[in-house]
Amino acid sequence: MLPLKEKDKPVVQKLLSAGCCARCVLRFCCVSVQAAYRKPHQETLKELQAFIGNTENGKSQDSVAADSTEENNKSHDATVPEPADEPADDPPSKRAKLELSGSEAPSEEDAAEEKLTEEPSVCVVCLGILQELCGTSQAVKIAEKVKAENYEFETLVLSVSLPAQLCVREHSCWLHVKKELREKSMAVDKDDVVQVKEAFKWVLQGLVAKEIGGVAVVARSLFEISVGFIHKETDADCHFLATTCADCFRPTKNKQSVFTRMAVVKALEKISDTKFLTHFACPPARPTSSCSSQDVQCLHQCVFVAGRYNKYSRSLPQTPWVIDGERRMESSVEELIAESVLSSFRSEGFNFSSSGREDVDVRTLGTGRPFAMELLNPHRSKLSRAEMKLLQETINNSSDKIKVRDLQIVSREAMGKMKEGEEDKTKSYTALVWTLKPIQSEDIAFMDDIKDLTLDQKTPLRVLHRRALAVRPRVVHSMKTRFLDSHHFYLEMKTQAGTYIKEFVHGDFGRTKPNLCELLKTDTDILELDVESVDVDWPPSIPE
């Protein structure tokens, strides 16, 4: 039994006569019982026809019974009643009904009833989406596409992209039945009508999940199947809105058409019923074809992988080094790591980020630099601890230029911890310094006692092309010197994150003040630089 009431009958008849499919009728009657939509639409149509047919039959029978009673009363005195072999309350004979109706021309109601029993055509509202495009055959096509993509997932959600003109056609049908609803004192608003998108998902999600293999269907899932529809025959349905509500349709760079669903909905909220009805048929014109489905798209939400890397080469950039379209180095840290990670997760791409970055000629030693990778549309989203350990070993064996540690899958929220308070963190460096003037160990010993030296660093010339011109205060928390010879010494420093070490050593033509040249009263330069530690307590360390 359909969850409909007696007061729904006029609305059902009006919608069926207008060319609505069975499921769209349920939507306009605000039926929110999902099981009602999951029945085959032909079966639901028969139930609806029977539902309104009872009303018509009831009216006819009552009319015939009344006429028969009146005739009996008139001829009671002249006619001798026959023995009562049958119950007195038997319904009037069908022959009497046929004789009464046979001499009359078909009424409008009869014509409408005959129309309802015709072979169902393409729905005037959903354009066939809730008919043949919402059944087992469609579910099989979607499932085959998903299986071919070879994703691994535990749950799924189905998203639907509908032609914008469906909003116009739905509005037309709403106006068609609104008066009927008001006359029946039914407190129904347009927002109470079940959306095509919702009804489609109620029917198809379960069918797709069944075809794939019993995967759970949830409201929010990491794995999404997108189904889109187009209907070129009715593309022009929206065009009148561009003149009546021009301010709702503004061209955008990323959209192929100004008639987006949101723009059309906005225009329909703005236009008056009278103006709408002067531009668009009510009910809508019957289409000659159904919507056509576009390619099924599968998308798994991003997976985030984090760890720490060491860089042992002085000729390896952190990211691909391309200048004026020409590649300068054959590889990079991110590429050496990404190659194995992308393969393991079967990901279509990635975004790489880290806690700061080192220059191409700078090594990263100690426990390494924290990094994270956002894996785009991974076909595999989970690896066991053993598999992650094996992946780490694969990366480390692939090159002697880098090593990774603490490799793990993290959440999107945890990613923020890497950048959290980044400039308040500290980093430790060792620099090999050259001096123009000969020095002795006692000439540099005083620097061991300097604590929390504040620098004013104007944006270095070497990065001015990609960083805004500004003076940034940075702090050198401590320094320790190791004398090598009369022109060389090692300088160990602990500094605020973001300090330009090279510029502190050579002064950058006075753009960093104070600098090592000023402290030693001689020209100095940096020959080698190593990052010894990045004091960010993330990601969590994993015992070997």
Coordinates of C-alpha atoms in Angstrom, one line a residue:
M1 CA 0.0 0.0 0.0
L2 CA 1.2 3.5 -0.9
P3 CA 1.4 5.9 2.1
L4 CA -1.3 8.2 0.5
K5 CA -4.5 9.7 2.0
E6 CA -7.9 10.5 0.6
K7 CA -7.1 14.2 0.2
D8 CA -4.1 13.3 -2.0
K9 CA -6.4 11.8 -4.8
P10 CA -7.1 15.0 -6.7
V11 CA -3.4 15.9 -6.7
V12 CA -2.4 12.4 -7.9
Q13 CA -4.9 12.6 -10.7
K14 CA -3.8 16.1 -11.7
L15 CA -0.2 15.1 -11.8
L16 CA -0.7 11.9 -13.7
S17 CA -2.8 13.7 -16.2
A18 CA -0.1 16.3 -16.6
G19 CA 2.4 13.6 -17.5
C20 CA 4.3 13.1 -14.2
C21 CA 5.8 9.7 -13.5
A22 CA 4.8 7.6 -10.5
R23 CA 7.8 8.6 -8.4
C24 CA 7.4 12.3 -9.1
V25 CA 3.7 12.0 -8.0
L26 CA 4.9 10.6 -4.7
R27 CA 7.4 13.4 -4.4
F28 CA 4.7 16.1 -4.9
C29 CA 2.6 14.3 -2.3
C30 CA 5.5 14.7 0.1
V31 CA 5.9 11.0 0.6
S32 CA 9.2 10.5 2.5
V33 CA 8.9 6.8 3.0
Q34 CA 12.0 5.5 1.1
A35 CA 10.6 2.1 0.5
A36 CA 7.7 3.6 -1.6
Y37 CA 10.3 4.8 -4.2
R38 CA 12.1 1.5 -4.3
K39 CA 9.2 -0.4 -5.9
P40 CA 9.4 -0.7 -9.8
H41 CA 8.0 2.6 -11.2
Q42 CA 5.5 0.6 -13.4
E43 CA 4.1 -1.1 -10.3
T44 CA 3.8 2.2 -8.5
L45 CA 2.0 3.6 -11.5
K46 CA -0.6 0.8 -11.4
E47 CA -1.1 1.3 -7.7
L48 CA -1.7 5.1 -8.2
Q49 CA -4.2 4.4 -11.0
A50 CA -6.0 1.9 -8.7
F51 CA -5.9 4.5 -5.9
I52 CA -7.6 7.2 -8.0
G53 CA -9.8 4.6 -9.8
N54 CA -11.5 3.7 -6.5
T55 CA -12.7 7.2 -6.3
E56 CA -14.1 7.2 -9.8
N57 CA -15.8 3.8 -9.4
G58 CA -17.2 4.9 -6.1
K59 CA -18.7 8.0 -7.7
S60 CA -20.3 6.1 -10.5
Q61 CA -21.7 3.4 -8.3
D62 CA -23.3 5.9 -6.0
S63 CA -24.8 7.7 -8.9
V64 CA -26.3 4.5 -10.4
A65 CA -27.6 3.3 -7.1
A66 CA -29.3 6.6 -6.5
D67 CA -31.0 6.5 -9.9
S68 CA -32.1 2.9 -9.4
T69 CA -33.7 3.7 -6.1
E70 CA -35.6 6.6 -7.5
E71 CA -36.9 4.5 -10.4
N72 CA -38.0 1.8 -8.0
N73 CA -39.9 4.2 -5.8
K74 CA -41.8 5.5 -8.8
S75 CA -43.0 2.1 -10.1
H76 CA -43.5 0.5 -6.7
D77 CA -47.3 0.5 -6.8
A78 CA -47.6 -0.7 -10.4
T79 CA -45.0 -3.5 -10.2
V80 CA -45.2 -6.7 -8.2
P81 CA -41.8 -7.3 -6.5
E82 CA -40.1 -10.6 -7.4
P83 CA -39.0 -13.0 -4.6
A84 CA -35.9 -11.8 -2.8
D85 CA -33.5 -14.5 -3.9
E86 CA -30.5 -12.1 -3.7
P87 CA -29.5 -9.8 -0.9
A88 CA -31.2 -6.4 -1.0
D89 CA -28.0 -4.4 -0.9
D90 CA -26.5 -5.9 -4.0
P91 CA -24.6 -3.4 -6.2
P92 CA -26.4 -2.2 -9.4
S93 CA -25.8 -4.3 -12.4
K94 CA -23.0 -3.4 -14.8
R95 CA -25.5 -3.6 -17.6
A96 CA -27.4 -0.7 -16.1
K97 CA -24.2 1.4 -15.9
L98 CA -23.3 0.6 -19.5
E99 CA -26.8 1.6 -20.7
L100 CA -26.6 4.9 -18.9
S101 CA -23.1 5.8 -20.2
G102 CA -23.4 4.3 -23.6
S103 CA -25.8 7.0 -24.9
E104 CA -23.6 9.9 -23.6
A105 CA -20.5 11.5 -25.0
P106 CA -17.2 10.7 -23.1
S107 CA -16.8 13.2 -20.2
E108 CA -13.6 15.0 -19.4
E109 CA -13.0 12.8 -16.5
D110 CA -13.4 9.7 -18.7
A111 CA -10.9 11.1 -21.1
A112 CA -8.5 11.8 -18.3
E113 CA -8.9 8.3 -17.0
E114 CA -8.3 6.9 -20.4
K115 CA -5.2 9.0 -20.6
L116 CA -3.9 7.6 -17.3
T117 CA -4.1 4.0 -18.6
E118 CA -2.0 4.7 -21.6
E119 CA 1.6 3.5 -21.9
P120 CA 3.7 5.8 -19.6
S121 CA 5.8 8.3 -21.5
V122 CA 8.9 10.4 -20.4
C123 CA 8.1 12.3 -17.2
V124 CA 7.5 16.0 -17.7
V125 CA 9.4 16.9 -14.5
C126 CA 12.3 14.5 -14.0
L127 CA 12.7 13.8 -17.7
G128 CA 13.0 10.1 -17.2
I129 CA 15.6 10.2 -14.4
L130 CA 13.2 8.5 -11.9
Q131 CA 11.9 6.1 -14.5
E132 CA 14.2 3.8 -16.6
L133 CA 17.3 5.7 -15.5
C134 CA 16.6 4.7 -11.9
G135 CA 16.6 0.9 -11.9
T136 CA 18.7 -2.2 -11.9
S137 CA 20.2 -1.7 -15.4
Q138 CA 21.6 1.7 -14.4
A139 CA 22.9 0.3 -11.1
V140 CA 24.7 -2.5 -13.0
K141 CA 26.4 0.1 -15.3
I142 CA 27.6 2.2 -12.4
A143 CA 28.8 -0.9 -10.5
E144 CA 30.8 -2.1 -13.6
K145 CA 32.5 1.3 -13.8
V146 CA 33.4 1.3 -10.1
K147 CA 34.8 -2.2 -10.3
A148 CA 36.9 -1.3 -13.4
E149 CA 38.5 1.5 -11.5
N150 CA 39.7 -1.0 -8.8
Y151 CA 39.1 1.2 -5.7
E152 CA 39.3 -0.2 -2.2
F153 CA 36.5 1.2 0.1
E154 CA 34.3 0.2 2.9
T155 CA 31.4 2.6 2.5
L156 CA 30.0 4.7 -0.4
V157 CA 27.8 7.7 -1.0
L158 CA 26.1 8.5 -4.3
S159 CA 26.0 12.1 -5.6
V160 CA 23.9 13.2 -8.5
S161 CA 24.3 16.1 -10.9
L162 CA 21.0 17.1 -12.6
P163 CA 20.1 19.4 -15.5
A164 CA 19.2 22.9 -14.2
Q165 CA 16.0 22.9 -16.2
L166 CA 14.5 20.3 -13.9
C167 CA 14.1 23.2 -11.4
V168 CA 12.0 25.1 -13.9
R169 CA 9.8 22.1 -14.7
E170 CA 9.4 21.3 -11.0
H171 CA 8.3 24.9 -10.3
S172 CA 5.8 24.7 -13.2
C173 CA 4.3 21.5 -11.8
W174 CA 4.2 23.0 -8.3
L175 CA 2.2 25.9 -9.6
H176 CA -0.1 23.4 -11.4
V177 CA -1.1 21.6 -8.1
K178 CA -0.7 24.5 -5.7
K179 CA -4.3 25.7 -6.0
E180 CA -5.6 22.1 -5.5
L181 CA -3.5 21.8 -2.4
R182 CA -4.7 25.1 -1.0
E183 CA -8.4 24.2 -1.7
K184 CA -7.9 21.0 0.3
S185 CA -6.4 23.0 3.2
M186 CA -3.2 21.0 2.9
A187 CA -0.4 22.9 4.7
V188 CA 2.2 22.0 2.1
D189 CA 5.1 24.2 1.0
K190 CA 7.3 23.8 -2.1
D191 CA 10.2 23.0 0.3
D192 CA 8.2 20.0 1.5
V193 CA 8.4 18.3 -1.9
V194 CA 10.9 15.5 -2.0
Q195 CA 13.8 16.5 -4.3
V196 CA 14.5 14.4 -7.4
K197 CA 18.1 14.0 -6.2
E198 CA 17.0 12.5 -2.9
A199 CA 14.5 10.1 -4.5
F200 CA 17.1 9.0 -7.0
K201 CA 19.6 8.2 -4.3
W202 CA 17.0 6.4 -2.2
V203 CA 16.3 4.0 -5.1
L204 CA 19.8 3.6 -6.6
Q205 CA 22.3 3.7 -3.7
G206 CA 21.1 0.4 -2.4
L207 CA 21.0 -1.2 -5.8
V208 CA 24.6 0.0 -6.6
A209 CA 25.9 -1.2 -3.2
K210 CA 24.3 -4.6 -3.8
E211 CA 25.8 -4.9 -7.3
I212 CA 29.3 -4.0 -6.0
G213 CA 29.1 -6.5 -3.1
G214 CA 27.1 -5.3 -0.2
V215 CA 29.1 -2.2 0.7
A216 CA 27.5 0.0 3.3
V217 CA 25.7 3.1 2.0
V218 CA 26.1 6.1 4.4
A219 CA 25.3 9.8 4.4
R220 CA 29.0 10.8 4.5
S221 CA 31.7 8.6 3.1
L222 CA 35.3 8.9 2.0
F223 CA 34.3 7.3 -1.3
E224 CA 31.9 9.0 -3.7
I225 CA 30.3 7.9 -6.9
S226 CA 29.1 10.8 -9.1
V227 CA 26.4 10.4 -11.7
G228 CA 25.5 13.2 -14.1
F229 CA 22.6 13.7 -16.5
I230 CA 22.0 16.1 -19.4
H231 CA 18.9 16.7 -21.6
K232 CA 19.7 18.8 -24.6
E233 CA 16.1 18.8 -25.9
T234 CA 15.0 21.0 -23.0
D235 CA 18.2 23.1 -22.5
A236 CA 16.3 26.2 -23.5
D237 CA 13.7 25.9 -20.7
C238 CA 15.8 28.1 -18.5
H239 CA 16.6 30.8 -21.0
F240 CA 13.6 33.1 -20.3
L241 CA 14.9 33.6 -16.8
A242 CA 18.0 35.4 -18.1
T243 CA 15.8 38.2 -19.3
T244 CA 13.3 38.2 -16.4
C245 CA 16.0 37.9 -13.7
A246 CA 19.1 39.0 -15.4
D247 CA 21.0 39.8 -12.2
C248 CA 20.9 36.1 -11.2
F249 CA 23.0 35.1 -14.2
R250 CA 26.5 36.4 -14.3
P251 CA 29.3 34.8 -16.4
T252 CA 32.1 33.1 -14.5
K253 CA 35.4 31.9 -15.7
N254 CA 35.1 28.3 -14.5
K255 CA 31.5 27.7 -15.6
Q256 CA 30.6 26.6 -19.2
S257 CA 27.1 28.0 -18.8
V258 CA 25.5 30.8 -16.8
F259 CA 22.5 28.6 -16.2
T260 CA 23.8 26.8 -13.1
R261 CA 21.5 25.1 -10.7
M262 CA 22.1 27.7 -8.0
A263 CA 21.4 30.6 -10.4
V264 CA 18.2 29.0 -11.6
V265 CA 16.9 28.4 -8.1
K266 CA 17.7 32.0 -7.1
A267 CA 15.8 33.3 -10.2
L268 CA 12.8 31.0 -9.4
E269 CA 12.7 32.4 -5.9
K270 CA 12.6 35.9 -7.3
I271 CA 10.2 35.6 -10.2
S272 CA 6.4 36.1 -9.5
D273 CA 4.0 33.3 -10.3
T274 CA 2.2 35.5 -12.8
K275 CA 5.4 36.4 -14.7
F276 CA 6.5 32.8 -14.7
L277 CA 3.3 31.5 -16.2
T278 CA 3.5 34.1 -19.0
H279 CA 6.8 32.6 -20.1
F280 CA 6.6 28.9 -19.4
A281 CA 3.9 26.2 -19.9
C282 CA 2.0 24.9 -16.9
P283 CA 2.1 22.0 -16.7
P284 CA 5.3 21.6 -18.7
A285 CA 5.4 20.4 -22.3
R286 CA 5.9 16.6 -22.7
P287 CA 9.5 15.7 -23.8
T288 CA 10.1 13.2 -26.5
S289 CA 13.2 11.7 -25.0
S290 CA 14.7 10.9 -21.6
C291 CA 17.9 12.4 -20.1
S292 CA 21.1 10.8 -21.1
S293 CA 23.6 9.8 -18.4
Q294 CA 27.2 11.1 -18.5
D295 CA 30.3 9.2 -17.5
V296 CA 30.3 7.9 -13.9
Q297 CA 33.0 9.5 -11.9
C298 CA 34.6 7.9 -8.8
L299 CA 36.4 9.9 -6.2
H300 CA 38.1 8.9 -3.0
Q301 CA 38.8 11.7 -0.5
C302 CA 42.4 12.5 0.1
V303 CA 44.7 10.3 2.3
F304 CA 47.5 12.1 4.2
V305 CA 50.9 10.5 4.7
A306 CA 53.5 12.1 7.0
G307 CA 57.0 11.4 8.2
R308 CA 60.5 12.9 8.5
Y309 CA 63.1 13.0 5.8
N310 CA 66.9 13.4 5.8
K311 CA 68.7 14.8 2.8
Y312 CA 72.3 13.9 2.3
S313 CA 73.0 15.5 -1.1
R314 CA 74.2 19.1 -1.7
S315 CA 72.8 19.0 -5.2
L316 CA 69.2 18.0 -4.6
P317 CA 66.3 20.5 -4.3
Q318 CA 63.4 19.8 -2.0
T319 CA 60.9 20.3 -4.9
P320 CA 61.4 20.2 -8.7
W321 CA 63.7 23.1 -9.7
V322 CA 62.3 24.6 -12.9
I323 CA 63.4 28.1 -14.1
D324 CA 61.8 29.6 -17.3
G325 CA 60.4 26.2 -18.2
E326 CA 63.8 24.5 -18.0
R327 CA 64.5 21.8 -15.4
R328 CA 67.8 22.4 -13.5
M329 CA 68.1 19.2 -11.4
E330 CA 67.1 15.7 -12.4
S331 CA 65.2 14.9 -9.3
S332 CA 64.0 16.3 -5.9
V333 CA 63.2 15.2 -2.4
E334 CA 59.5 15.2 -2.9
E335 CA 59.8 13.1 -6.1
L336 CA 62.0 10.5 -4.6
I337 CA 59.5 10.1 -1.8
A338 CA 56.4 10.4 -3.9
E339 CA 57.3 7.7 -6.5
S340 CA 56.9 4.8 -4.1
V341 CA 54.0 6.4 -2.1
L342 CA 51.9 7.0 -5.1
S343 CA 52.5 3.5 -6.3
S344 CA 51.4 1.9 -3.0
F345 CA 48.2 4.0 -2.6
R346 CA 47.5 4.0 -6.3
S347 CA 47.0 7.8 -6.1
E348 CA 46.4 10.1 -9.1
G349 CA 48.5 12.9 -7.7
F350 CA 49.8 14.6 -4.6
N351 CA 50.6 17.8 -2.8
F352 CA 53.8 18.0 -0.8
S353 CA 54.4 20.2 2.2
S354 CA 57.0 20.4 5.0
S355 CA 58.1 22.3 8.1
G356 CA 60.3 24.8 6.2
R357 CA 62.6 24.0 3.4
E358 CA 66.4 23.8 2.8
D359 CA 68.3 25.2 -0.1
V360 CA 69.5 22.8 -2.8
D361 CA 73.1 22.8 -1.4
V362 CA 72.0 22.3 2.3
R363 CA 71.9 18.9 4.0
T364 CA 69.2 17.9 6.5
L365 CA 70.6 15.6 9.2
G366 CA 69.6 14.5 12.7
T367 CA 66.0 13.3 13.1
G368 CA 65.1 15.0 9.8
R369 CA 62.5 17.5 8.6
P370 CA 58.8 16.8 9.1
F371 CA 56.8 16.5 5.9
A372 CA 53.3 15.5 4.7
M373 CA 51.8 14.4 1.5
E374 CA 48.2 14.9 0.5
L375 CA 47.4 12.0 -1.9
L376 CA 44.7 12.9 -4.5
N377 CA 42.0 10.3 -5.3
P378 CA 43.8 7.3 -3.9
H379 CA 42.4 4.0 -5.1
R380 CA 43.8 2.4 -1.9
S381 CA 43.3 4.2 1.4
K382 CA 44.6 1.9 4.1
L383 CA 47.9 0.2 4.6
S384 CA 48.8 -1.9 7.6
R385 CA 51.8 -1.1 9.9
A386 CA 53.8 -3.8 8.2
E387 CA 52.9 -2.4 4.8
M388 CA 53.9 1.1 5.9
K389 CA 57.2 -0.1 7.2
L390 CA 57.8 -1.9 3.9
L391 CA 57.0 1.3 2.0
Q392 CA 59.5 3.2 4.1
E393 CA 62.2 0.6 3.4
T394 CA 61.4 0.8 -0.3
I395 CA 61.8 4.6 -0.4
N396 CA 65.1 4.3 1.6
N397 CA 66.5 1.7 -0.7
S398 CA 65.6 3.6 -3.8
S399 CA 68.2 6.3 -3.3
D400 CA 71.3 7.2 -1.2
K401 CA 70.4 10.9 -1.4
I402 CA 67.5 10.7 1.1
K403 CA 66.0 8.6 3.9
V404 CA 62.6 8.8 5.6
R405 CA 61.5 7.7 9.0
D406 CA 58.3 7.7 11.1
L407 CA 56.2 7.1 7.9
Q408 CA 52.5 7.0 8.8
I409 CA 49.0 7.8 7.7
V410 CA 47.6 10.8 9.5
S411 CA 44.3 12.7 9.6
R412 CA 43.6 16.0 7.8
E413 CA 43.3 17.7 11.2
A414 CA 46.7 16.5 12.3
M415 CA 48.3 18.1 9.3
G416 CA 47.8 21.5 11.0
K417 CA 50.2 20.6 13.8
M418 CA 53.1 20.7 11.4
K419 CA 52.5 24.4 10.6
E420 CA 51.1 25.3 14.0
G421 CA 53.3 28.0 15.6
E422 CA 55.9 27.4 13.0
E423 CA 57.8 30.6 13.5
D424 CA 57.9 30.0 17.3
K425 CA 59.8 26.8 16.9
T426 CA 63.5 26.5 16.8
K427 CA 66.0 25.0 14.4
S428 CA 69.6 24.0 14.8
Y429 CA 72.3 24.5 12.2
T430 CA 76.0 23.9 11.6
A431 CA 77.8 26.3 9.2
L432 CA 81.3 26.1 7.8
V433 CA 82.5 29.8 7.8
W434 CA 85.3 31.4 5.9
T435 CA 86.9 34.6 7.0
L436 CA 88.9 37.1 4.9
K437 CA 91.2 38.1 7.8
P438 CA 93.2 35.4 9.6
I439 CA 91.8 34.4 13.0
Q440 CA 92.7 32.6 16.1
S441 CA 90.4 30.5 18.3
E442 CA 90.2 33.3 20.9
D443 CA 89.0 35.7 18.1
I444 CA 85.7 33.8 17.8
A445 CA 85.3 32.5 21.4
F446 CA 83.2 35.5 22.5
M447 CA 80.3 34.4 20.3
D448 CA 79.8 31.4 22.6
D449 CA 78.5 33.8 25.2
I450 CA 76.0 35.6 23.0
K451 CA 72.4 34.7 23.8
D452 CA 69.1 35.7 22.1
L453 CA 70.6 38.0 19.5
T454 CA 67.8 39.8 17.6
L455 CA 68.4 40.3 13.8
D456 CA 66.5 42.5 11.4
Q457 CA 66.5 40.6 8.1
K458 CA 65.3 42.4 5.0
T459 CA 64.0 39.9 2.4
P460 CA 67.2 38.4 0.9
L461 CA 68.0 39.3 -2.7
R462 CA 68.0 35.6 -3.7
V463 CA 64.4 35.1 -2.7
L464 CA 63.1 38.6 -3.5
H465 CA 61.5 37.2 -6.7
R466 CA 59.1 35.0 -4.7
R467 CA 58.8 36.7 -1.3
A468 CA 57.4 40.1 -0.4
L469 CA 59.9 42.9 0.5
A470 CA 59.8 43.2 4.3
V471 CA 62.0 43.5 7.4
R472 CA 61.6 40.4 9.5
P473 CA 62.9 40.2 13.1
R474 CA 64.5 36.9 13.9
V475 CA 66.3 35.6 17.0
V476 CA 69.6 33.7 17.2
H477 CA 69.1 31.9 20.6
S478 CA 72.7 30.6 21.0
M479 CA 76.0 30.0 19.1
K480 CA 79.0 27.8 19.6
T481 CA 82.2 27.9 17.6
R482 CA 84.8 25.2 16.7
F483 CA 88.1 26.6 15.3
L484 CA 89.5 24.8 12.3
D485 CA 92.3 27.0 10.9
S486 CA 93.2 30.6 10.4
H487 CA 90.5 31.2 7.8
H488 CA 87.8 28.6 8.8
F489 CA 85.7 27.6 11.7
Y490 CA 82.4 25.8 12.4
L491 CA 79.5 27.8 13.8
E492 CA 76.7 25.9 15.5
M493 CA 73.5 27.9 16.0
K494 CA 70.1 27.4 17.5
T495 CA 67.7 30.0 15.9
Q496 CA 64.1 30.9 15.6
A497 CA 62.5 29.1 12.6
G498 CA 62.6 31.2 9.5
T499 CA 66.0 32.8 10.1
Y500 CA 68.1 33.2 7.0
I501 CA 71.4 31.6 8.1
K502 CA 73.4 32.4 5.0
E503 CA 72.5 36.1 5.1
F504 CA 73.4 36.2 8.8
V505 CA 76.9 34.9 7.9
H506 CA 77.7 37.1 4.9
G507 CA 75.4 40.1 5.6
D508 CA 73.6 40.1 2.2
F509 CA 75.1 43.6 1.5
G510 CA 73.9 44.9 4.8
R511 CA 70.3 43.7 4.5
T512 CA 70.7 41.6 7.6
K513 CA 71.8 43.5 10.7
P514 CA 73.7 42.6 12.8
N515 CA 75.6 40.0 10.9
L516 CA 78.8 37.9 11.3
C517 CA 80.9 40.4 9.3
E518 CA 80.1 43.1 11.8
L519 CA 80.7 40.8 14.8
L520 CA 84.1 39.7 13.6
K521 CA 85.0 42.9 11.8
T522 CA 86.0 41.1 8.6
D523 CA 84.3 39.8 5.5
T524 CA 82.9 36.3 6.1
D525 CA 81.1 33.8 3.9
I526 CA 79.4 30.4 4.3
L527 CA 80.9 27.4 2.5
E528 CA 78.6 24.6 3.8
L529 CA 75.4 24.5 5.8
D530 CA 73.6 21.6 7.5
V531 CA 70.3 21.5 9.3
E532 CA 70.9 19.5 12.5
S533 CA 67.4 19.5 13.9
V534 CA 63.9 20.9 13.3
D535 CA 62.3 21.1 16.7
V536 CA 58.7 20.3 15.7
D537 CA 57.2 17.4 17.8
W538 CA 55.3 15.9 14.8
P539 CA 54.6 13.4 13.5
P540 CA 54.8 11.0 16.4
S541 CA 57.9 8.9 16.3
I542 CA 57.5 5.2 15.5
P543 CA 59.9 2.8 17.3
E544 CA 62.1 0.9 15.0

